[in-house]
Amino acid sequence: MGPTDVPRVKICCIGSPAEARLAIRYGASAIGLVSEMPSGPGVLEEEAIARIAATVPPPVATFLLTCKQDAASIIAQQRRARANTLQICDRLDVESYRVLSDAMPGVALVQVIHVNGKASVEEAVAVSPHVDALLLDSGNPALAVKELGGTGRTHDWDVSALIREHVDVPVFLAGGLNADNVRQAIARVAPFGIDVCSGVRADGRLSEDKLSRFFASVLGGARPQSPSPT
């Protein structure tokens, strides 16, 4: 991404068709739908994920967040949810990526890299040839109860910038982003896309006020007026 480019925006932890519509009205290029996780916010039953995904018009991407680590279970989950993108939140063996790609042509694979130091650069470089994009987050899969996203914490953006420089696939930046810090994050990392959950939510729901301020910050201009209903 060049210094003047505006990154794509993915709004994660979407909880209903109404929240999906609101995110898309403000300019979301993708929405995130969270399936069963060991921890973190926004978890939905798969039936609800499928209902929401069915309402999202192209070309908006529907990301199914999965913590599963075996290809057969991930394939079955995607076929139930019918999302067009898989966000793989835990580590997989290399062979699993080939199995997933062969079984689901047209479904994009996005691997989450939990940025916990310079070792994350090597991890990202190793996995990048097998996926369509990387998403850099602030979880910790090594904990007894794994953190696989939704922590609301930032991480070392300098490491994320190194990853972006060393891989040949698009990079999404996640982890603790909000209207107050997203411009700094974009300037530091220059990601293809950014991903936000808690930074645009209040009282358990998507906040139109926070959403408006977030997109205004991403665009680097004046706060937009509420768009017309669709």
Coordinates of N, CA and C in Angstrom, one line a residue:
M1 N 0.8 -1.2 0.0 CA 0.0 0.0 0.0 C 0.9 1.2 0.0
G2 N 0.6 2.2 -0.8 CA 1.3 3.5 -0.9 C 0.9 4.4 0.2
P3 N 1.7 5.4 0.5 CA 1.5 6.3 1.6 C 0.2 7.1 1.5
T4 N -0.4 7.3 0.3 CA -1.6 8.0 0.2 C -2.8 7.1 0.0
D5 N -2.6 5.8 0.0 CA -3.8 4.9 -0.2 C -4.6 4.8 1.1
V6 N -5.9 4.6 0.9 CA -6.7 4.4 2.1 C -6.9 2.9 2.2
P7 N -6.7 2.3 3.4 CA -6.8 0.8 3.5 C -8.2 0.4 3.5
R8 N -8.5 -0.9 3.1 CA -9.8 -1.5 3.3 C -10.1 -1.5 4.8
V9 N -11.4 -1.6 5.1 CA -11.8 -1.7 6.5 C -12.7 -2.9 6.7
K10 N -12.3 -3.7 7.6 CA -13.1 -4.9 8.0 C -13.6 -4.6 9.4
I11 N -15.0 -4.7 9.5 CA -15.6 -4.6 10.8 C -15.9 -6.0 11.3
C12 N -15.3 -6.3 12.5 CA -15.4 -7.7 13.0 C -16.5 -7.7 14.1
C13 N -16.8 -8.9 14.6 CA -17.7 -9.1 15.7 C -19.1 -8.7 15.3
I14 N -19.5 -8.8 14.0 CA -20.8 -8.4 13.6 C -21.8 -9.4 14.2
G15 N -22.9 -8.9 14.8 CA -23.8 -9.7 15.6 C -25.2 -9.9 15.0
S16 N -25.5 -9.2 13.9 CA -26.9 -9.3 13.3 C -26.8 -8.8 11.9
P17 N -27.9 -9.1 11.1 CA -28.0 -8.5 9.7 C -28.0 -6.9 9.8
A18 N -28.6 -6.4 10.8 CA -28.7 -4.9 11.0 C -27.3 -4.3 11.2
E19 N -26.5 -5.0 12.0 CA -25.1 -4.5 12.2 C -24.3 -4.6 10.9
A20 N -24.5 -5.7 10.2 CA -23.8 -5.8 8.9 C -24.2 -4.7 7.9
R21 N -25.5 -4.4 7.9 CA -25.9 -3.3 7.0 C -25.3 -2.0 7.4
L22 N -25.3 -1.7 8.7 CA -24.7 -0.5 9.2 C -23.2 -0.3 8.8
A23 N -22.5 -1.4 9.1 CA -21.0 -1.4 8.7 C -20.8 -1.1 7.2
I24 N -21.6 -1.8 6.4 CA -21.5 -1.6 5.0 C -21.9 -0.2 4.5
R25 N -22.9 0.3 5.1 CA -23.3 1.7 4.8 C -22.2 2.7 5.0
Y26 N -21.4 2.5 6.1 CA -20.3 3.4 6.4 C -19.1 3.1 5.5
G27 N -19.0 2.0 4.8 CA -17.9 1.8 3.9 C -17.1 0.5 4.2
A28 N -17.6 -0.4 5.0 CA -16.8 -1.6 5.3 C -16.7 -2.4 4.0
S29 N -15.5 -2.9 3.7 CA -15.2 -3.8 2.6 C -15.4 -5.2 3.0
A30 N -15.4 -5.5 4.3 CA -15.5 -6.8 4.8 C -16.2 -6.8 6.2
I31 N -16.8 -7.9 6.6 CA -17.3 -8.0 7.9 C -16.8 -9.3 8.5
G32 N -16.7 -9.4 9.8 CA -16.2 -10.6 10.4 C -17.2 -11.2 11.3
L33 N -17.4 -12.5 11.1 CA -18.4 -13.3 11.8 C -17.7 -14.4 12.7
V34 N -17.8 -14.3 14.0 CA -17.0 -15.1 14.9 C -17.7 -16.4 15.3
S35 N -17.1 -17.5 15.0 CA -17.6 -18.8 15.4 C -17.0 -19.1 16.8
E36 N -17.3 -20.3 17.3 CA -16.8 -20.7 18.6 C -15.3 -20.5 18.8
M37 N -15.0 -19.8 19.9 CA -13.6 -19.5 20.3 C -13.4 -19.8 21.7
P38 N -12.1 -20.0 22.1 CA -11.8 -20.3 23.5 C -12.0 -19.1 24.4
S39 N -11.9 -17.9 23.8 CA -12.1 -16.6 24.6 C -12.4 -15.5 23.6
G40 N -12.8 -14.4 24.1 CA -13.0 -13.2 23.3 C -14.5 -13.0 22.9
P41 N -14.8 -11.8 22.4 CA -16.2 -11.3 22.2 C -16.7 -11.8 20.8
G42 N -18.0 -11.6 20.7 CA -18.7 -11.7 19.4 C -19.0 -13.0 18.9
V43 N -18.9 -14.1 19.7 CA -19.2 -15.4 19.2 C -20.6 -15.6 18.9
L44 N -20.9 -16.3 17.7 CA -22.2 -16.5 17.3 C -22.4 -18.0 17.0
E45 N -23.6 -18.5 17.1 CA -23.9 -19.8 16.6 C -23.8 -19.9 15.1
E46 N -23.4 -21.0 14.5 CA -23.2 -21.1 13.1 C -24.5 -20.8 12.3
E47 N -25.6 -21.1 12.8 CA -26.9 -20.8 12.1 C -27.0 -19.3 11.9
A48 N -26.6 -18.5 13.0 CA -26.7 -17.0 12.9 C -25.7 -16.5 11.9
I49 N -24.5 -17.1 11.9 CA -23.5 -16.7 10.9 C -24.0 -16.9 9.5
A50 N -24.6 -18.0 9.2 CA -25.1 -18.3 7.9 C -26.2 -17.3 7.5
R51 N -27.1 -16.9 8.5 CA -28.1 -16.0 8.2 C -27.6 -14.6 7.8
I52 N -26.6 -14.2 8.6 CA -26.0 -12.9 8.3 C -25.2 -12.9 7.0
A53 N -24.4 -13.9 6.8 CA -23.6 -14.0 5.6 C -24.5 -13.9 4.3
A54 N -25.7 -14.5 4.4 CA -26.6 -14.6 3.3 C -27.2 -13.2 2.9
T55 N -27.1 -12.2 3.8 CA -27.6 -10.9 3.6 C -26.6 -9.9 3.0
V56 N -25.3 -10.3 3.0 CA -24.3 -9.4 2.6 C -24.1 -9.4 1.1
P57 N -24.2 -8.3 0.4 CA -24.1 -8.3 -1.0 C -22.6 -8.3 -1.5
P58 N -22.3 -8.8 -2.6 CA -21.0 -8.7 -3.2 C -20.8 -7.2 -3.6
P59 N -19.6 -6.7 -3.6 CA -18.3 -7.4 -3.3 C -17.8 -7.4 -1.9
V60 N -18.7 -7.2 -0.9 CA -18.3 -7.2 0.5 C -17.9 -8.6 0.9
A61 N -16.8 -8.7 1.5 CA -16.3 -10.1 1.9 C -16.9 -10.4 3.3
T62 N -17.3 -11.7 3.4 CA -17.7 -12.2 4.7 C -16.6 -13.2 5.2
F63 N -16.0 -12.7 6.4 CA -15.0 -13.5 7.0 C -15.6 -14.4 8.1
L64 N -15.4 -15.7 8.0 CA -15.7 -16.6 9.0 C -14.5 -16.9 9.9
L65 N -14.5 -16.4 11.1 CA -13.4 -16.6 12.0 C -13.5 -18.0 12.7
T66 N -12.5 -18.8 12.5 CA -12.5 -20.2 13.0 C -11.2 -20.4 13.9
C67 N -11.4 -21.2 14.9 CA -10.3 -21.6 15.8 C -9.9 -23.1 15.5
K68 N -10.6 -23.7 14.6 CA -10.4 -25.1 14.3 C -9.0 -25.3 13.6
Q69 N -8.4 -26.5 13.9 CA -7.1 -26.7 13.4 C -7.0 -27.9 12.5
D70 N -8.1 -28.6 12.1 CA -8.0 -29.7 11.2 C -8.9 -29.3 10.0
A71 N -8.4 -29.6 8.8 CA -9.0 -29.2 7.6 C -10.4 -29.6 7.4
A72 N -10.7 -30.9 7.7 CA -12.0 -31.4 7.5 C -13.1 -30.6 8.3
S73 N -12.7 -30.3 9.5 CA -13.7 -29.5 10.4 C -13.9 -28.1 9.8
I74 N -12.8 -27.5 9.3 CA -12.9 -26.2 8.8 C -13.8 -26.2 7.5
I75 N -13.6 -27.2 6.7 CA -14.3 -27.3 5.4 C -15.8 -27.4 5.8
A76 N -16.1 -28.3 6.7 CA -17.5 -28.5 7.1 C -18.1 -27.3 7.6
Q77 N -17.4 -26.5 8.4 CA -17.9 -25.3 9.0 C -18.1 -24.3 8.0
Q78 N -17.2 -24.1 7.0 CA -17.5 -23.1 6.0 C -18.7 -23.5 5.1
R79 N -18.9 -24.7 4.9 CA -20.1 -25.1 4.1 C -21.4 -24.9 4.8
R80 N -21.3 -24.9 6.1 CA -22.5 -24.6 6.9 C -22.8 -23.1 6.9
A81 N -21.7 -22.3 7.0 CA -21.8 -20.9 7.2 C -21.9 -20.1 5.9
R82 N -21.3 -20.7 4.8 CA -21.3 -20.1 3.5 C -20.6 -18.7 3.4
A83 N -19.7 -18.5 4.3 CA -18.9 -17.3 4.1 C -17.9 -17.4 3.0
N84 N -17.5 -16.3 2.4 CA -16.6 -16.4 1.2 C -15.1 -16.2 1.6
T85 N -14.8 -16.0 2.9 CA -13.4 -15.9 3.3 C -13.3 -16.6 4.6
L86 N -12.2 -17.3 4.8 CA -11.9 -18.0 6.1 C -10.8 -17.3 6.8
Q87 N -11.0 -16.8 8.0 CA -10.0 -16.3 8.9 C -9.6 -17.3 9.8
I88 N -8.4 -17.8 9.6 CA -7.9 -19.0 10.4 C -7.1 -18.4 11.6
C89 N -7.7 -18.5 12.8 CA -7.2 -17.8 14.0 C -6.1 -18.5 14.8
D90 N -5.9 -19.8 14.5 CA -4.9 -20.6 15.1 C -3.9 -21.2 14.1
R91 N -2.9 -21.9 14.5 CA -1.9 -22.4 13.5 C -2.4 -23.7 12.9
L92 N -2.0 -23.8 11.6 CA -2.3 -25.1 10.8 C -1.0 -25.6 10.3
D93 N -1.0 -26.9 10.0 CA 0.2 -27.5 9.3 C 0.1 -27.1 7.9
V94 N 1.2 -27.1 7.2 CA 1.3 -26.6 5.8 C 0.3 -27.4 4.9
E95 N 0.2 -28.7 5.1 CA -0.6 -29.5 4.2 C -2.1 -29.1 4.2
S96 N -2.5 -28.6 5.4 CA -3.9 -28.2 5.6 C -4.3 -27.1 4.6
Y97 N -3.4 -26.2 4.3 CA -3.7 -25.1 3.4 C -4.1 -25.6 2.0
R98 N -3.3 -26.6 1.5 CA -3.5 -27.2 0.2 C -4.9 -27.9 0.2
V99 N -5.2 -28.6 1.3 CA -6.5 -29.3 1.4 C -7.6 -28.3 1.3
L100 N -7.5 -27.3 2.1 CA -8.5 -26.3 2.1 C -8.7 -25.6 0.8
S101 N -7.7 -25.3 0.1 CA -7.8 -24.6 -1.2 C -8.4 -25.5 -2.2
D102 N -8.0 -26.8 -2.2 CA -8.5 -27.8 -3.2 C -10.0 -28.0 -2.9
A103 N -10.5 -28.0 -1.7 CA -11.9 -28.3 -1.3 C -12.8 -27.1 -1.5
M104 N -12.2 -25.9 -1.4 CA -13.1 -24.7 -1.4 C -12.5 -23.7 -2.4
P105 N -12.5 -24.0 -3.7 CA -12.1 -23.0 -4.7 C -13.0 -21.8 -4.6
G106 N -12.3 -20.6 -4.7 CA -13.0 -19.4 -4.6 C -13.2 -18.8 -3.2
V107 N -12.9 -19.6 -2.2 CA -12.9 -19.2 -0.8 C -11.5 -18.7 -0.4
A108 N -11.4 -17.5 0.0 CA -10.1 -16.9 0.3 C -9.6 -17.4 1.7
L109 N -8.3 -17.6 1.9 CA -7.7 -18.0 3.1 C -6.9 -16.9 3.7
V110 N -7.3 -16.5 4.9 CA -6.6 -15.4 5.6 C -6.0 -16.0 6.9
Q111 N -4.7 -16.0 7.1 CA -4.1 -16.6 8.3 C -3.8 -15.5 9.3
V112 N -4.3 -15.7 10.5 CA -3.9 -14.7 11.6 C -2.5 -15.0 12.1
I113 N -1.8 -14.0 12.3 CA -0.5 -14.0 12.9 C -0.6 -13.2 14.2
H114 N -0.4 -13.8 15.4 CA -0.4 -13.1 16.6 C 1.0 -12.6 16.9
V115 N 1.1 -11.3 16.8 CA 2.4 -10.6 16.9 C 2.9 -10.5 18.3
N116 N 3.9 -11.3 18.6 CA 4.4 -11.4 19.9 C 6.0 -11.2 19.9
G117 N 6.5 -10.5 19.0 CA 7.9 -10.3 18.9 C 8.5 -10.6 17.5
K118 N 9.8 -10.6 17.4 CA 10.4 -10.7 16.0 C 10.2 -12.1 15.5
A119 N 10.0 -13.1 16.3 CA 9.7 -14.5 15.8 C 8.4 -14.5 14.9
S120 N 7.5 -13.5 15.1 CA 6.3 -13.5 14.3 C 6.6 -13.2 12.9
V121 N 7.7 -12.5 12.6 CA 8.1 -12.2 11.2 C 8.4 -13.5 10.5
E122 N 9.2 -14.4 11.1 CA 9.5 -15.6 10.5 C 8.3 -16.5 10.3
E123 N 7.4 -16.5 11.2 CA 6.1 -17.2 11.1 C 5.3 -16.7 9.9
A124 N 5.2 -15.4 9.8 CA 4.5 -14.8 8.7 C 5.1 -15.1 7.4
V125 N 6.4 -15.0 7.3 CA 7.0 -15.3 6.0 C 6.8 -16.7 5.6
A126 N 6.9 -17.7 6.6 CA 6.8 -19.1 6.3 C 5.4 -19.4 5.8
V127 N 4.3 -18.8 6.3 CA 3.0 -19.2 6.0 C 2.4 -18.4 4.8
S128 N 3.0 -17.3 4.5 CA 2.4 -16.4 3.5 C 2.3 -17.0 2.1
P129 N 3.2 -17.9 1.6 CA 3.0 -18.5 0.3 C 1.7 -19.4 0.2
H130 N 1.1 -19.8 1.3 CA 0.0 -20.7 1.3 C -1.3 -20.1 1.5
V131 N -1.4 -18.8 1.7 CA -2.7 -18.1 1.9 C -2.8 -16.9 1.0
D132 N -4.0 -16.3 1.1 CA -4.3 -15.1 0.2 C -4.0 -13.8 0.9
A133 N -4.0 -13.9 2.3 CA -3.7 -12.6 3.0 C -3.3 -13.1 4.5
L134 N -2.7 -12.1 5.2 CA -2.4 -12.3 6.6 C -3.1 -11.2 7.4
L135 N -3.5 -11.6 8.6 CA -4.1 -10.6 9.5 C -3.3 -10.6 10.8
L136 N -2.7 -9.5 11.1 CA -1.8 -9.3 12.3 C -2.6 -8.8 13.5
D137 N -2.6 -9.7 14.5 CA -3.5 -9.4 15.7 C -2.6 -9.5 17.0
S138 N -3.3 -9.4 18.1 CA -2.6 -9.2 19.4 C -3.0 -10.3 20.4
G139 N -3.3 -11.5 19.9 CA -3.7 -12.6 20.7 C -2.4 -13.4 21.2
N140 N -2.7 -14.4 22.0 CA -1.6 -15.3 22.5 C -2.1 -16.7 22.5
P141 N -1.8 -17.5 21.5 CA -2.2 -18.9 21.5 C -1.5 -19.8 22.5
A142 N -0.4 -19.3 23.1 CA 0.3 -20.1 24.1 C -0.3 -20.1 25.5
L143 N -1.3 -19.3 25.7 CA -1.9 -19.3 27.1 C -2.7 -20.6 27.3
A144 N -3.0 -21.0 28.5 CA -3.8 -22.1 28.8 C -5.2 -22.0 28.2
V145 N -5.8 -20.8 28.3 CA -7.0 -20.5 27.6 C -6.5 -19.5 26.4
K146 N -6.5 -20.1 25.2 CA -5.9 -19.3 24.1 C -6.7 -18.0 23.9
E147 N -5.9 -17.0 23.6 CA -6.4 -15.7 23.1 C -6.2 -15.7 21.6
L148 N -7.3 -15.7 20.8 CA -7.1 -15.8 19.3 C -7.7 -14.6 18.7
G149 N -7.9 -13.5 19.4 CA -8.4 -12.3 18.8 C -9.4 -11.6 19.8
G150 N -9.8 -10.4 19.5 CA -10.7 -9.6 20.3 C -10.2 -9.2 21.6
T151 N -8.9 -9.0 21.7 CA -8.3 -8.7 23.0 C -8.4 -7.2 23.3
G152 N -8.6 -6.3 22.3 CA -8.6 -4.9 22.5 C -7.3 -4.3 22.8
R153 N -6.2 -5.1 22.6 CA -4.8 -4.6 22.9 C -4.1 -4.3 21.5
T154 N -3.3 -3.3 21.5 CA -2.4 -3.1 20.4 C -1.1 -4.0 20.6
H155 N -0.4 -4.1 19.6 CA 0.9 -4.8 19.6 C 2.0 -3.9 19.0
D156 N 3.2 -4.5 18.9 CA 4.3 -3.7 18.3 C 4.1 -3.5 16.8
W157 N 3.7 -2.3 16.5 CA 3.4 -2.0 15.0 C 4.7 -2.0 14.2
D158 N 5.9 -1.8 14.8 CA 7.1 -1.9 14.1 C 7.3 -3.3 13.6
V159 N 7.0 -4.3 14.4 CA 7.1 -5.7 13.9 C 6.1 -6.0 12.8
S160 N 4.8 -5.4 12.9 CA 3.9 -5.6 11.9 C 4.4 -4.9 10.6
A161 N 5.0 -3.8 10.7 CA 5.6 -3.2 9.5 C 6.6 -4.0 8.8
L162 N 7.5 -4.7 9.6 CA 8.5 -5.6 9.1 C 7.8 -6.8 8.4
I163 N 6.7 -7.3 9.0 CA 6.0 -8.4 8.3 C 5.5 -7.9 6.9
R164 N 4.8 -6.8 6.9 CA 4.3 -6.2 5.7 C 5.4 -6.1 4.6
E165 N 6.6 -5.7 5.0 CA 7.7 -5.5 4.1 C 8.2 -6.8 3.6
H166 N 8.1 -7.9 4.3 CA 8.7 -9.2 4.0 C 7.8 -10.2 3.3
V167 N 6.5 -9.9 3.2 CA 5.6 -10.9 2.5 C 5.1 -10.3 1.3
D168 N 4.6 -11.2 0.4 CA 4.0 -10.8 -0.9 C 2.5 -10.9 -1.0
V169 N 1.9 -11.0 0.2 CA 0.4 -11.1 0.2 C -0.1 -9.9 1.0
P170 N -1.4 -9.5 0.8 CA -2.0 -8.4 1.5 C -1.9 -8.6 3.0
V171 N -1.8 -7.5 3.8 CA -1.7 -7.6 5.2 C -2.8 -6.8 5.8
F172 N -3.6 -7.3 6.7 CA -4.6 -6.6 7.5 C -4.0 -6.4 8.9
L173 N -4.2 -5.2 9.5 CA -3.8 -4.9 10.8 C -4.9 -4.9 11.8
A174 N -4.8 -5.6 12.9 CA -5.9 -5.6 13.9 C -5.2 -5.4 15.3
G175 N -6.1 -5.4 16.3 CA -5.6 -5.3 17.6 C -5.7 -3.9 18.3
G176 N -6.7 -3.6 19.0 CA -6.8 -2.4 19.8 C -7.0 -1.1 19.0
L177 N -7.4 -1.2 17.7 CA -7.6 0.0 16.9 C -8.8 0.7 17.3
N178 N -8.8 2.1 17.2 CA -10.0 2.9 17.4 C -9.8 4.2 16.7
A179 N -10.7 5.1 16.8 CA -10.7 6.4 16.1 C -9.5 7.2 16.5
D180 N -9.0 7.0 17.7 CA -7.9 7.9 18.2 C -6.5 7.4 17.7
N181 N -6.3 6.1 17.4 CA -5.0 5.6 17.1 C -4.9 5.1 15.7
V182 N -6.0 5.0 14.9 CA -5.9 4.2 13.6 C -5.1 5.0 12.6
R183 N -5.1 6.3 12.6 CA -4.2 7.1 11.7 C -2.8 6.8 11.9
Q184 N -2.4 6.7 13.2 CA -1.0 6.4 13.5 C -0.6 5.0 13.1
A185 N -1.5 4.1 13.3 CA -1.3 2.7 12.9 C -1.1 2.6 11.4
I186 N -2.0 3.3 10.6 CA -1.9 3.2 9.2 C -0.5 3.8 8.7
A187 N -0.1 4.9 9.3 CA 1.1 5.6 8.9 C 2.3 4.7 9.3
R188 N 2.2 4.0 10.4 CA 3.4 3.1 10.8 C 3.5 1.9 10.0
V189 N 2.4 1.2 9.7 CA 2.4 -0.1 9.1 C 2.1 -0.1 7.6
A190 N 1.3 0.8 7.1 CA 0.8 0.9 5.7 C 0.2 -0.4 5.3
P191 N -0.8 -0.9 6.0 CA -1.4 -2.2 5.7 C -2.4 -2.1 4.5
F192 N -2.7 -3.2 3.9 CA -3.7 -3.3 2.9 C -5.1 -3.0 3.5
G193 N -5.3 -3.5 4.7 CA -6.6 -3.4 5.4 C -6.4 -3.3 6.9
I194 N -7.4 -2.8 7.5 CA -7.5 -2.7 9.0 C -8.7 -3.4 9.5
D195 N -8.6 -3.9 10.7 CA -9.7 -4.7 11.3 C -10.0 -4.2 12.7
V196 N -11.3 -4.0 12.9 CA -11.7 -3.4 14.2 C -12.9 -4.1 14.8
C197 N -12.9 -4.3 16.1 CA -14.1 -4.9 16.8 C -14.5 -4.0 17.9
S198 N -13.7 -4.0 19.0 CA -14.1 -3.3 20.2 C -14.1 -1.8 20.0
G199 N -13.2 -1.3 19.1 CA -13.1 0.1 18.9 C -14.3 0.8 18.3
V200 N -15.3 0.0 17.8 CA -16.5 0.6 17.2 C -17.7 0.0 17.9
R201 N -17.6 -0.5 19.1 CA -18.7 -1.1 19.8 C -18.9 -0.4 21.2
A202 N -20.1 -0.4 21.6 CA -20.5 0.1 23.0 C -21.7 -0.6 23.5
D203 N -21.7 -1.0 24.7 CA -22.8 -1.6 25.4 C -23.2 -2.9 24.6
G204 N -22.3 -3.6 24.1 CA -22.5 -4.9 23.4 C -23.1 -4.8 22.0
R205 N -23.0 -3.6 21.4 CA -23.6 -3.5 20.1 C -22.7 -2.5 19.3
L206 N -22.8 -2.6 17.9 CA -22.1 -1.7 17.0 C -22.6 -0.3 17.2
S207 N -21.7 0.6 17.5 CA -22.0 2.0 17.8 C -21.9 2.9 16.5
E208 N -23.0 3.5 16.1 CA -22.9 4.3 14.9 C -22.0 5.5 15.1
D209 N -22.0 6.0 16.3 CA -21.1 7.2 16.6 C -19.7 6.8 16.5
K210 N -19.3 5.7 17.1 CA -17.9 5.2 17.0 C -17.5 4.8 15.6
L211 N -18.5 4.2 14.9 CA -18.2 3.8 13.5 C -18.0 5.0 12.7
S212 N -18.8 6.1 12.8 CA -18.6 7.3 12.1 C -17.3 7.9 12.3
R213 N -16.9 8.0 13.6 CA -15.6 8.6 14.0 C -14.4 7.8 13.5
F214 N -14.6 6.4 13.5 CA -13.5 5.6 13.0 C -13.3 5.8 11.5
F215 N -14.3 5.7 10.7 CA -14.2 5.9 9.3 C -13.6 7.3 9.0
A216 N -14.0 8.3 9.7 CA -13.5 9.7 9.5 C -12.0 9.7 9.8
S217 N -11.5 9.0 10.8 CA -10.1 8.9 11.1 C -9.4 8.1 10.0
V218 N -9.9 7.0 9.5 CA -9.3 6.3 8.5 C -9.1 7.1 7.2
L219 N -10.2 7.9 6.9 CA -10.1 8.7 5.7 C -9.3 10.0 5.9
G220 N -9.0 10.3 7.2 CA -8.1 11.5 7.4 C -8.8 12.8 7.2
G221 N -10.1 12.8 7.1 CA -10.8 14.0 6.8 C -11.9 14.3 7.9
A222 N -12.8 15.1 7.5 CA -13.9 15.5 8.4 C -14.8 14.3 8.7
R223 N -15.4 14.4 9.9 CA -16.3 13.3 10.3 C -17.5 13.3 9.3
P224 N -17.8 12.1 8.7 CA -18.8 12.0 7.7 C -20.2 12.1 8.3
Q225 N -21.2 12.6 7.5 CA -22.5 12.6 8.0 C -23.0 11.2 7.9
S226 N -24.1 10.9 8.6 CA -24.7 9.5 8.5 C -25.2 9.3 7.1
P227 N -24.8 8.2 6.5 CA -25.2 7.9 5.2 C -26.7 7.6 5.1
S228 N -27.2 7.8 3.9 CA -28.7 7.5 3.7 C -28.9 6.0 3.9
P229 N -30.0 5.6 4.5 CA -30.4 4.2 4.6 C -30.5 3.5 3.3
T230 N -30.1 2.3 3.2 CA -30.2 1.5 2.0 C -31.4 0.6 2.1

